[in-house]
Amino acid sequence: MADVTLPAAGLRRRPATLAGVWAYARSHVWFLIACAVALAYVLAAAFAPWVAPHAPTDQDMMNFMSPPAWGPHLLGTDSFGQDLLSRTIYGARYALAIGLGAVAIGAFGGLVIGMAAGLSGGAVEWALMRFVDALLALPSLIMAIAFISILGQGVDKVVLAVGVALIGPFSRTVRGDVLQVKAQAFVEAAGLMGVKRLMVVWRHVLPNVIFPLAVQATIRVSYAILVSSGLSFLGIGVTPPTPDWGLMIAEGRSFVSFAPWIAGVPGAALAILLIALSVVGDGVREQFDPKLKKEA
Amino acid sequence: MSATSTDIFRLLDVEKTYDIGRASASLFGAGKRRKLAALDGVRLTVKPGESLALVGESGSGKTTLLRVLLGLTAPTDGRALFREKEIAELKGDDRDRFARDVALIYQDARGSLNPRMTVLDLVAEPLDHHGLCPRAERRDRVAALLQRVGLPAEMMGRYTSALSGGQVRRVAIARALASNPSVLVADEAVSGLDVSTQAQLLKLLRDLQRDMGVSLVFITHDLGVAAYLCERIAVMYLGRIVETGATREVLTAPAHPYTRALLNASPKFFAPIAEPLPGEIPSPIDLPKGCRFAGRCVEARDDCRLTDPALRADGARAFACLHPLDRPRALG
Ligand SMILES: Nc1ncnc2c1ncn2[C@@H]1O[C@H](COP(=O)(O)OP(=O)(O)O)[C@@H](O)[C@H]1O
Ligand code: SF4
Ligand SMILES: [Mg+2]
């Protein structure tokens, strides 16, 4: 994707409006397609019991490892005779729930720590940022593995582990934004008007931090999904027989030479979702927060 | 010092020095701490309804003086009074009154307006904050304020990013007027705009000042703007006021060689002091002994390098020069 040069001052950009999103979408076909794809995943996940032709753990004893074909198993079955289409659809539930849940935890934690650090200054800020440095010292996947080893396995544990691993990067950008907003003339102007400090934070600092944070969050959802799939793939995240894509890919790995669809179907589902989410994220970022471009 | 003074602002020998770290550290040991005198003994009053221009080259201390008036910078020496009370020590009701009574129009008008607030919320913020207007009348009040500055009421729903530079300044002025202040303070409020927009804004400010009887303290480096907008002028040089008086008199018959040099450097209306004056401005860190303008002054004589001239009054005017320029006696 072509790198567009954008004005540096993220703060000066137009605030997000629905009309603005729509105008942008109409002139960016790929953004629109990506939104549609992401929406399809969300709907498939939400209505999985109605959309999926089979239950995710139903075993069809007559059809082990059958290839994709017109019939009862459109995308084939795995080595247990489980329907891959159905498992992949149910898998979207886990992927999205884990991605959104983890990002929610990371963004909230990052908001609290970043705001506290940026607003306090001095020793408190120093201590908080050293803590953030510690969180940032290892890549998120390694960090998540470390947390899983403490917390144990399971969907909720994966959400928590990946979420905590994301607190570091979120904190750092929030703090940067707070410092930038604090230096703006409109913050001083509010103080001059006699607005109390807490109110200045609430009305002037927070909104100017929340919006870039929301943009960053949309971008990091795909990253959280990738990390959680990585954990499952390594066999330390979600436990079988949960229809998690990472797990499914790991299971299919042994058969990849003669039944490539077993790993290929969930793999493609994952890849398409990640691409769609990152195109959506890029679009949102490009329109509302060019300042984030240098990050990531 | 009469306790019944009606002056809005009074500055009494205000000094503001900045510690600027150590001098060029030599290889052996750090240099001694240095001080920069941004304001060096400023005496100034602002009376109700009066319009005062602060002019001077960049770095002469105009912005610092304004920050002292606003209580954003505390003087390191001397006293800065708002209605006879120390600005830095205003509390409670006095502080609220100050916040309502003194409004600033920023040099960077756009930066002084939260980009995530609509024009309605921006202009209404002072009303909301000071509880000046019932909720039901909020829109009407804002519409009236916008009309006062020449903006249509439909602009209320917009964000400042959708407005032009001139419109943003009008919004900033409307917001400044919202709390019905008795002083408007403006730092280079029209610079960086095209000439016709500048002219419109200056006319607006002049009308507001005359019609509403607010005082105006207006920083500019454009003598034409000062002449158009302000009855009084104070010329600053290196942290001091070197000449002050009625604008018309000061600009037609300057007493201080620096004022004359400024006039020569910007003969035209709407022509900010473009070319640097001849000679180099001494550093405000190591001021020369004697008159601080001596190095650039064509009138300088020997005593100028020994004696630092104080600001002395001559009728309604005052200047800090040992050898003031000849002025034709005012007729009538
Ligand atoms: N916060 C500060 N720290 C150090 N020096 C400063 C600071 N603010 C202003 N100065 C210095 O004080 C002098 C006066 O600055 P200023 O009031 O901004 O002048 P003007 O507005 O007339 O251009 C300048 O020499 C400037 O460098
Ligand atoms: S005192 Fe001397 S050097 Fe200073 S401005 Fe007057 S004439 Fe020039
Ligand atoms: Mg200035």
XYZ file of C-alpha atoms and ligand atoms in Angstrom:
664
model
C 0.000 0.000 0.000
C 1.348 3.369 -1.001
C 2.699 5.387 1.862
C 0.836 8.648 1.964
C 2.495 11.597 3.589
C 0.148 13.189 6.035
C 0.292 16.308 8.182
C 2.310 15.624 11.304
C 0.024 17.133 13.886
C -2.386 14.334 14.762
C -4.182 16.624 17.151
C -5.146 19.009 14.453
C -7.010 16.388 12.496
C -10.712 16.394 12.062
C -12.476 14.514 14.852
C -14.085 11.206 13.856
C -17.587 11.399 12.503
C -19.702 8.721 10.864
C -20.096 10.873 7.773
C -16.311 11.129 7.572
C -15.907 7.340 7.758
C -18.489 6.876 5.051
C -16.877 9.441 2.746
C -13.540 7.735 3.238
C -14.981 4.256 2.622
C -16.569 5.340 -0.636
C -13.291 6.503 -2.058
C -11.288 3.499 -0.791
C -12.661 0.275 -2.268
C -10.297 -2.042 -0.404
C -11.217 -0.446 2.880
C -14.872 -1.077 2.111
C -14.220 -4.697 1.115
C -12.151 -5.265 4.239
C -14.938 -3.838 6.388
C -17.413 -6.180 4.708
C -15.147 -9.187 5.273
C -14.583 -8.281 8.922
C -18.313 -7.801 9.367
C -18.969 -11.218 7.784
C -16.634 -12.806 10.342
C -18.381 -11.012 13.174
C -21.801 -12.150 11.941
C -20.600 -15.719 11.354
C -19.188 -15.768 14.871
C -22.303 -14.281 16.434
C -24.688 -16.632 14.635
C -22.410 -19.669 14.477
C -25.074 -22.171 15.654
C -27.352 -21.084 12.804
C -24.692 -20.640 10.140
C -22.582 -23.722 10.751
C -23.934 -26.909 9.148
C -22.682 -29.119 12.017
C -21.759 -28.838 15.667
C -18.024 -28.135 15.947
C -17.239 -31.338 17.807
C -19.583 -33.711 15.953
C -17.576 -36.616 14.575
C -18.691 -38.113 11.281
C -17.409 -41.693 11.584
C -17.919 -42.304 7.873
C -15.829 -39.335 6.725
C -12.342 -38.955 8.150
C -10.077 -36.511 6.398
C -12.381 -36.142 3.466
C -11.325 -33.376 1.084
C -13.432 -30.281 0.364
C -16.286 -31.365 -1.899
C -19.922 -30.675 -2.610
C -21.883 -32.600 -0.012
C -22.276 -32.632 3.753
C -18.717 -31.338 4.360
C -18.081 -28.448 1.982
C -14.583 -27.746 3.263
C -13.771 -31.318 4.213
C -13.209 -32.986 7.587
C -10.257 -33.438 9.923
C -8.689 -36.575 11.314
C -11.568 -36.959 13.819
C -14.202 -36.577 11.115
C -15.146 -33.115 12.414
C -16.573 -30.692 9.844
C -13.914 -28.077 9.038
C -16.345 -25.404 7.868
C -18.286 -25.637 11.103
C -15.178 -25.680 13.249
C -13.765 -22.702 11.375
C -16.985 -20.747 11.854
C -17.013 -21.524 15.561
C -13.320 -20.714 15.612
C -14.131 -17.147 14.558
C -15.920 -16.814 17.903
C -12.773 -17.631 19.802
C -10.505 -15.563 17.602
C -12.665 -12.436 17.843
C -13.505 -12.879 21.515
C -9.857 -13.364 22.420
C -8.689 -10.536 20.143
C -11.246 -8.033 21.396
C -11.016 -9.138 25.017
C -7.238 -8.960 25.080
C -7.172 -5.564 23.379
C -9.795 -4.268 25.820
C -7.613 -5.329 28.746
C -4.453 -3.955 27.132
C -6.056 -0.655 26.142
C -7.662 -0.133 29.533
C -4.479 -0.992 31.400
C -2.478 1.186 29.028
C -4.909 4.070 29.473
C -4.691 3.938 33.254
C -0.913 3.583 33.402
C -0.209 6.003 30.538
C -2.528 8.687 31.931
C -1.149 8.290 35.453
C 2.431 8.518 34.184
C 1.822 11.403 31.778
C -0.156 13.470 34.267
C 1.889 12.840 37.404
C 5.436 13.383 36.222
C 8.305 13.034 38.673
C 8.990 9.854 40.628
C 5.575 8.286 39.963
C 6.041 8.666 36.236
C 9.553 7.294 36.454
C 8.432 4.199 38.371
C 5.483 3.533 36.052
C 7.590 3.861 32.948
C 10.232 1.483 34.309
C 7.399 -1.015 34.849
C 6.299 -0.414 31.248
C 9.869 -0.905 30.058
C 9.860 -4.268 31.813
C 6.624 -5.203 30.015
C 8.162 -4.111 26.737
C 11.447 -5.917 27.273
C 10.155 -9.098 25.617
C 8.011 -9.561 22.499
C 4.314 -9.915 23.284
C 4.236 -13.615 22.329
C 7.045 -14.492 24.733
C 5.438 -12.302 27.378
C 2.114 -14.069 26.864
C 3.807 -17.464 27.146
C 5.309 -16.366 30.439
C 1.910 -15.300 31.770
C 0.238 -18.518 30.557
C 2.833 -20.510 32.436
C 1.761 -18.669 35.575
C -1.988 -18.530 34.940
C -2.527 -21.937 33.302
C -4.389 -22.753 30.102
C -7.893 -21.880 28.921
C -9.652 -19.243 26.873
C -10.021 -16.778 29.767
C -6.344 -17.213 30.699
C -5.285 -16.561 27.102
C -7.336 -13.364 27.006
C -5.741 -12.212 30.227
C -2.203 -13.180 29.228
C -2.339 -11.552 25.798
C -4.138 -8.528 27.271
C -1.478 -7.967 29.915
C 1.236 -8.441 27.297
C -0.351 -5.563 25.328
C -0.423 -3.137 28.274
C 3.188 -2.100 27.633
C 2.815 -0.720 24.108
C -0.537 0.880 24.917
C 0.868 2.612 28.019
C 3.723 4.065 26.106
C 1.636 5.625 23.373
C -0.965 6.916 25.843
C 1.741 8.596 27.883
C 3.204 10.152 24.738
C -0.201 11.477 23.753
C -0.840 12.858 27.239
C 2.463 14.740 27.201
C 1.688 16.114 23.774
C -1.826 17.216 24.722
C -0.635 18.700 28.011
C 1.661 21.025 26.085
C -1.187 22.319 23.917
C -2.359 25.883 24.311
C -5.970 24.835 24.845
C -5.021 23.054 28.073
C -3.361 26.228 29.365
C -6.350 28.235 28.135
C -8.705 26.090 30.210
C -6.529 26.589 33.270
C -6.537 30.320 32.650
C -10.303 30.247 32.566
C -10.121 28.764 36.046
C -11.174 25.236 35.103
C -10.059 22.807 37.811
C -7.263 20.410 36.993
C -9.392 17.270 37.166
C -11.950 18.854 34.870
C -9.224 19.849 32.421
C -8.118 16.235 32.313
C -11.662 15.013 31.830
C -12.759 17.484 29.173
C -9.567 18.294 27.339
C -6.906 15.658 27.884
C -8.943 12.445 27.952
C -10.871 12.938 24.668
C -7.666 13.766 22.858
C -6.090 10.585 24.190
C -9.070 8.236 23.841
C -9.506 8.726 20.099
C -5.952 7.836 19.090
C -6.159 4.988 21.593
C -9.288 3.629 19.907
C -7.536 3.810 16.561
C -4.549 1.970 17.940
C -6.847 -0.628 19.480
C -8.445 -1.469 16.129
C -4.980 -2.040 14.741
C -3.898 -4.264 17.605
C -6.901 -6.604 17.469
C -5.361 -8.498 14.582
C -2.068 -8.659 16.456
C -3.797 -10.065 19.547
C -5.504 -12.716 17.413
C -2.186 -13.653 15.865
C -0.504 -13.964 19.263
C -3.346 -16.048 20.699
C -3.324 -18.326 17.644
C 0.409 -18.638 18.123
C -0.131 -19.758 21.698
C -2.690 -22.357 20.621
C -0.459 -23.529 17.832
C 2.325 -24.075 20.336
C -0.154 -26.076 22.406
C -0.061 -23.774 25.414
C -3.131 -21.654 24.880
C -6.623 -22.912 24.361
C -7.058 -26.626 24.987
C -8.544 -29.218 22.547
C -11.185 -29.958 21.397
C -11.974 -26.225 21.328
C -12.320 -25.206 17.660
C -9.520 -22.660 17.861
C -7.747 -21.893 14.599
C -4.288 -22.124 16.076
C -5.089 -25.541 17.505
C -6.645 -26.681 14.241
C -3.579 -25.625 12.286
C -1.357 -27.474 14.750
C -3.494 -30.626 14.420
C -3.450 -30.428 10.640
C 0.288 -29.915 10.507
C 1.070 -33.682 10.571
C -1.183 -34.312 7.578
C -0.147 -31.366 5.521
C 1.409 -33.446 2.728
C -1.672 -35.571 1.970
C -4.577 -33.636 3.605
C -3.497 -30.009 3.330
C -7.060 -28.725 3.821
C -7.026 -29.650 7.526
C -4.477 -26.930 8.286
C -5.248 -24.917 5.164
C -8.867 -24.076 5.933
C -8.334 -22.557 9.395
C -5.065 -21.082 8.141
C -6.830 -19.286 5.311
C -9.596 -18.159 7.665
C -6.979 -16.672 9.980
C -5.011 -15.057 7.173
C -8.057 -13.481 5.552
C -9.285 -12.080 8.875
C -5.871 -10.659 9.743
C -5.533 -9.006 6.352
C -9.059 -7.589 6.535
C -8.507 -6.259 10.045
C -5.217 -4.644 9.186
C -6.688 -2.950 6.103
C -9.542 -1.669 8.280
C -7.051 -0.558 10.908
C -4.867 1.188 8.340
C -7.859 3.017 6.917
C -9.021 4.167 10.320
C -5.525 5.261 11.214
C -4.943 7.011 7.930
C -8.059 9.014 8.291
C -8.060 9.899 11.928
C -4.636 9.623 13.385
C -1.690 10.007 11.039
C 0.547 10.641 14.005
C 0.486 6.912 14.832
C 2.205 6.120 11.566
C 5.650 6.486 13.054
C 4.771 4.031 15.847
C 3.947 0.317 15.408
C -0.188 53.898 45.934
C -3.807 54.789 46.528
C -6.036 51.970 47.675
C -8.907 53.397 45.675
C -7.084 53.118 42.360
C -9.324 51.964 39.543
C -6.416 50.624 37.524
C -7.010 47.136 36.238
C -3.378 46.160 36.079
C -0.398 47.713 37.770
C 3.103 46.444 37.295
C 5.671 47.825 39.698
C 9.264 47.251 38.671
C 8.540 43.746 37.539
C 11.524 41.545 36.842
C 11.566 38.082 35.410
C 14.816 36.216 35.078
C 15.226 32.713 33.746
C 17.920 30.370 34.926
C 19.375 29.015 31.748
C 21.774 26.386 32.952
C 25.482 26.769 32.822
C 27.638 28.853 30.585
C 29.588 27.173 27.824
C 31.155 24.499 29.945
C 34.845 24.469 29.359
C 36.668 21.189 29.402
C 37.509 21.738 33.059
C 34.483 22.245 35.244
C 31.098 23.634 34.487
C 30.600 27.338 33.966
C 28.655 29.375 36.483
C 24.846 29.423 36.389
C 23.589 32.153 34.105
C 20.505 34.273 34.257
C 18.537 35.719 31.392
C 16.566 38.878 32.149
C 13.374 38.589 30.096
C 11.837 41.501 32.003
C 14.059 44.020 33.719
C 12.152 46.542 35.782
C 8.848 47.075 33.992
C 6.425 49.689 35.263
C 3.040 49.779 33.596
C -0.608 50.490 34.301
C -3.696 49.478 32.380
C -6.779 51.574 33.028
C -10.407 50.656 32.353
C -11.410 51.081 28.744
C -7.884 51.821 27.613
C -6.162 50.222 24.657
C -2.460 49.625 24.942
C -0.084 48.296 22.304
C 3.108 46.526 23.303
C 5.630 46.712 20.489
C 9.231 45.713 20.100
C 11.459 43.326 18.221
C 11.233 39.619 18.801
C 12.773 38.691 22.139
C 12.105 42.050 23.760
C 9.915 40.454 26.430
C 6.402 41.151 25.153
C 5.105 37.629 25.644
C 6.732 37.345 29.048
C 5.077 40.571 30.128
C 1.738 39.246 28.983
C 2.235 35.971 30.846
C 2.938 37.955 33.990
C -0.291 39.902 33.507
C -2.168 36.622 33.152
C -0.609 35.023 36.193
C 0.978 32.297 34.064
C 4.461 33.455 34.981
C 5.315 34.795 38.414
C 7.702 37.755 38.480
C 11.021 37.059 40.149
C 10.961 40.563 41.602
C 8.642 43.538 41.780
C 4.868 43.397 42.043
C 2.189 42.558 39.507
C -1.234 43.706 40.673
C -4.711 43.073 39.347
C -7.165 45.503 40.888
C -4.624 46.137 43.633
C -4.153 42.452 44.459
C -1.053 40.412 43.756
C -1.876 38.299 40.683
C 0.161 35.318 41.788
C -1.725 35.190 45.089
C -5.291 35.473 43.854
C -7.534 32.899 45.503
C -11.172 31.910 45.744
C -13.584 34.599 44.595
C -10.765 36.912 43.519
C -9.300 34.192 41.366
C -12.731 33.488 39.796
C -13.249 37.147 39.139
C -9.818 37.397 37.549
C -10.581 34.387 35.337
C -13.820 36.018 34.205
C -12.433 39.513 33.901
C -9.305 38.850 31.898
C -9.514 37.021 28.595
C -6.625 36.014 26.386
C -6.644 35.697 22.631
C -3.758 33.434 21.816
C -1.178 33.953 19.122
C -1.911 30.391 17.994
C -5.704 30.685 18.008
C -6.209 27.222 16.562
C -3.999 25.593 19.169
C -5.910 27.360 21.924
C -9.160 25.688 20.899
C -9.707 22.014 21.682
C -10.006 20.323 18.259
C -12.515 17.818 19.614
C -15.023 20.418 20.697
C -17.572 22.082 18.456
C -17.705 25.846 18.079
C -20.813 25.821 20.268
C -19.030 24.059 23.125
C -15.891 26.145 22.711
C -17.689 29.451 22.922
C -20.016 28.206 25.654
C -17.236 26.825 27.828
C -16.637 30.089 29.707
C -20.405 30.489 30.154
C -20.738 26.944 31.480
C -17.701 27.179 33.656
C -18.616 30.450 35.316
C -22.315 29.557 35.449
C -23.174 32.687 33.482
C -26.019 31.382 31.427
C -28.994 29.064 32.001
C -28.808 25.882 29.955
C -31.847 26.840 27.888
C -30.322 30.122 26.726
C -26.934 28.669 25.891
C -27.439 28.396 22.138
C -28.921 31.863 21.887
C -26.042 33.378 23.797
C -23.501 31.625 21.626
C -25.359 32.684 18.481
C -25.298 36.279 19.701
C -21.580 36.086 20.440
C -20.868 34.599 17.025
C -22.912 37.305 15.403
C -20.947 39.893 17.363
C -17.728 38.651 15.772
C -19.275 38.344 12.342
C -19.843 34.596 12.127
C -23.109 32.908 11.139
C -24.916 30.919 13.825
C -24.769 27.794 11.640
C -21.081 27.606 12.485
C -21.980 26.292 15.951
C -21.933 22.658 14.926
C -18.557 22.822 13.214
C -15.136 21.822 14.436
C -12.287 24.302 14.145
C -10.475 22.051 11.659
C -13.199 22.915 9.158
C -12.696 26.685 9.589
C -10.294 29.097 7.934
C -7.581 30.927 9.860
C -9.642 34.102 10.019
C -12.737 32.243 11.189
C -10.775 30.447 13.889
C -9.559 33.797 15.235
C -13.128 35.065 15.279
C -14.185 32.001 17.262
C -11.313 32.669 19.677
C -12.497 36.272 20.046
C -16.125 35.196 20.595
C -14.950 32.788 23.269
C -12.861 35.494 24.896
C -15.891 37.795 24.985
C -18.202 35.137 26.449
C -17.463 35.860 30.096
C -17.938 39.580 29.496
C -14.385 40.463 30.508
C -13.094 43.923 31.308
C -9.714 43.286 29.656
C -8.852 41.516 26.441
C -5.250 40.484 26.126
C -3.978 39.476 22.713
C -0.604 38.206 21.566
C 0.049 38.796 17.850
C -3.636 38.045 17.329
C -3.678 38.934 13.633
C -0.233 37.927 12.478
C 0.140 35.271 9.813
C -3.087 36.182 8.023
C -3.537 37.835 4.680
C -3.877 41.591 4.733
C -7.607 41.817 4.105
C -8.392 39.287 6.845
C -6.079 41.187 9.176
C -7.871 44.408 8.376
C -11.274 42.858 9.078
C -10.139 41.431 12.392
C -8.515 44.690 13.437
C -11.688 46.567 12.657
C -13.638 44.024 14.681
C -11.303 44.355 17.653
C -11.406 48.125 17.454
C -15.194 48.189 17.331
C -15.448 45.754 20.228
C -13.051 47.763 22.304
C -14.823 51.048 21.628
C -18.408 49.734 21.889
C -18.010 47.480 24.889
C -15.566 49.630 26.769
C -13.178 46.747 27.415
C -9.522 47.406 27.886
C -7.209 45.933 25.328
C -3.606 44.933 25.723
C -2.367 44.114 22.262
C 1.024 42.719 21.437
C 2.262 43.339 17.952
C 5.456 43.930 16.084
C 3.571 45.963 13.518
C 3.539 49.690 14.270
C 0.725 50.237 11.767
C -1.465 47.825 13.681
C -0.544 49.511 16.950
C -1.428 52.921 15.523
C -4.768 51.726 14.215
C -5.888 49.843 17.281
C -4.430 51.429 20.371
C -4.521 54.848 21.994
C -1.432 54.094 24.039
C 1.784 52.413 23.104
C 4.680 50.968 25.056
C 7.862 50.282 23.144
C 9.936 47.472 24.589
C 13.599 46.736 24.172
C 15.472 43.942 25.911
C 13.027 43.489 28.765
C 12.334 47.151 29.381
C 9.818 49.711 28.329
C 11.949 52.370 26.672
C 9.201 54.709 25.566
C 5.507 55.040 26.248
C 2.752 57.552 25.632
C -0.157 58.297 23.323
C 0.380 56.208 20.195
C -0.104 59.067 17.793
C 2.398 61.278 19.578
C 4.994 58.594 20.097
C 4.892 57.497 16.481
C 4.845 60.960 14.967
C 7.489 62.386 17.259
C 9.508 59.663 18.952
C 11.724 60.687 21.835
C 13.724 57.490 21.987
C 16.184 56.669 19.200
C 15.005 53.045 19.317
C 11.421 54.062 18.546
C 12.659 56.093 15.612
C 14.722 53.170 14.376
C 11.632 50.958 14.539
C 9.656 53.525 12.587
C 12.359 53.747 9.951
C 12.449 49.991 9.641
C 8.693 49.754 9.046
C 7.420 52.843 7.322
C 4.318 51.236 5.891
C 1.025 50.217 7.385
C 0.683 46.430 7.787
C 4.381 46.011 7.370
C 5.775 44.217 10.376
C 9.312 45.083 11.341
C 10.925 43.054 8.637
C 14.550 43.956 8.359
C 16.563 43.738 11.493
C 17.659 47.103 12.745
C 21.294 47.890 12.141
C 23.633 46.615 14.782
C 23.396 43.515 16.909
C 21.019 43.109 19.848
C 23.088 42.439 22.944
C 22.360 39.107 24.611
C 19.848 39.455 27.457
C 22.232 37.252 29.426
C 25.187 39.627 29.429
C 23.747 43.098 29.233
C 26.192 45.917 28.637
C 26.760 48.514 31.298
C 25.058 51.815 30.588
C 22.262 52.141 28.051
C 21.359 48.778 26.552
C 20.688 50.403 23.183
C 24.026 52.208 23.005
C 25.660 49.688 20.652
C 23.020 50.355 17.990
C 22.171 53.967 18.730
C 23.171 56.684 16.290
C 22.742 59.288 19.046
C 24.993 57.523 21.518
C 27.557 59.619 23.339
C 30.176 58.738 25.874
C 27.943 58.966 28.935
C 25.503 56.494 27.352
C 27.969 53.677 27.952
C 28.247 54.533 31.626
C 24.775 55.472 32.787
C 21.736 53.229 32.430
C 18.901 55.668 31.701
C 15.747 55.226 33.795
C 12.276 55.683 32.371
C 11.394 59.268 33.142
C 8.102 60.964 32.654
C 7.533 64.048 30.549
C 3.857 64.858 30.811
C 1.845 61.895 29.556
C 4.901 60.440 27.918
C 7.888 58.667 29.321
C 11.160 57.500 27.843
C 14.421 55.996 28.946
C 17.114 57.960 27.151
C 19.799 60.378 28.192
C 19.635 62.333 24.958
C 16.047 62.259 23.751
C 15.324 63.310 20.209
C 14.054 66.794 19.559
C 10.342 66.872 19.271
C 8.268 69.727 17.973
C 6.270 71.092 20.888
C 2.720 69.839 20.649
C 0.517 72.610 19.392
C -2.649 73.103 21.450
N 10.783 29.853 29.482
C 11.873 30.547 29.132
N 13.105 30.142 29.482
C 14.197 30.851 29.135
N 14.174 31.986 28.439
C 12.979 32.458 28.062
C 11.766 31.774 28.368
N 10.728 32.480 27.859
C 11.264 33.547 27.243
N 12.618 33.541 27.359
C 13.552 34.567 26.858
O 13.089 35.799 27.317
C 13.255 36.803 26.322
C 11.942 37.466 26.033
O 11.099 36.542 25.359
P 9.603 36.874 24.928
O 8.892 37.434 26.094
O 9.039 35.658 24.322
O 9.823 37.985 23.814
P 8.844 38.479 22.653
O 7.489 37.962 22.932
O 8.953 39.965 22.720
O 9.411 37.957 21.380
C 13.860 36.119 25.123
O 15.254 36.332 25.144
C 13.532 34.673 25.341
O 14.515 33.852 24.772
S 20.718 56.809 26.238
Fe 22.211 57.234 24.665
S 22.519 55.263 23.713
Fe 20.712 55.075 24.913
S 19.094 55.490 23.501
Fe 19.550 57.407 24.481
S 21.058 58.341 23.178
Fe 20.949 56.209 22.530
Mg 6.199 36.762 21.581
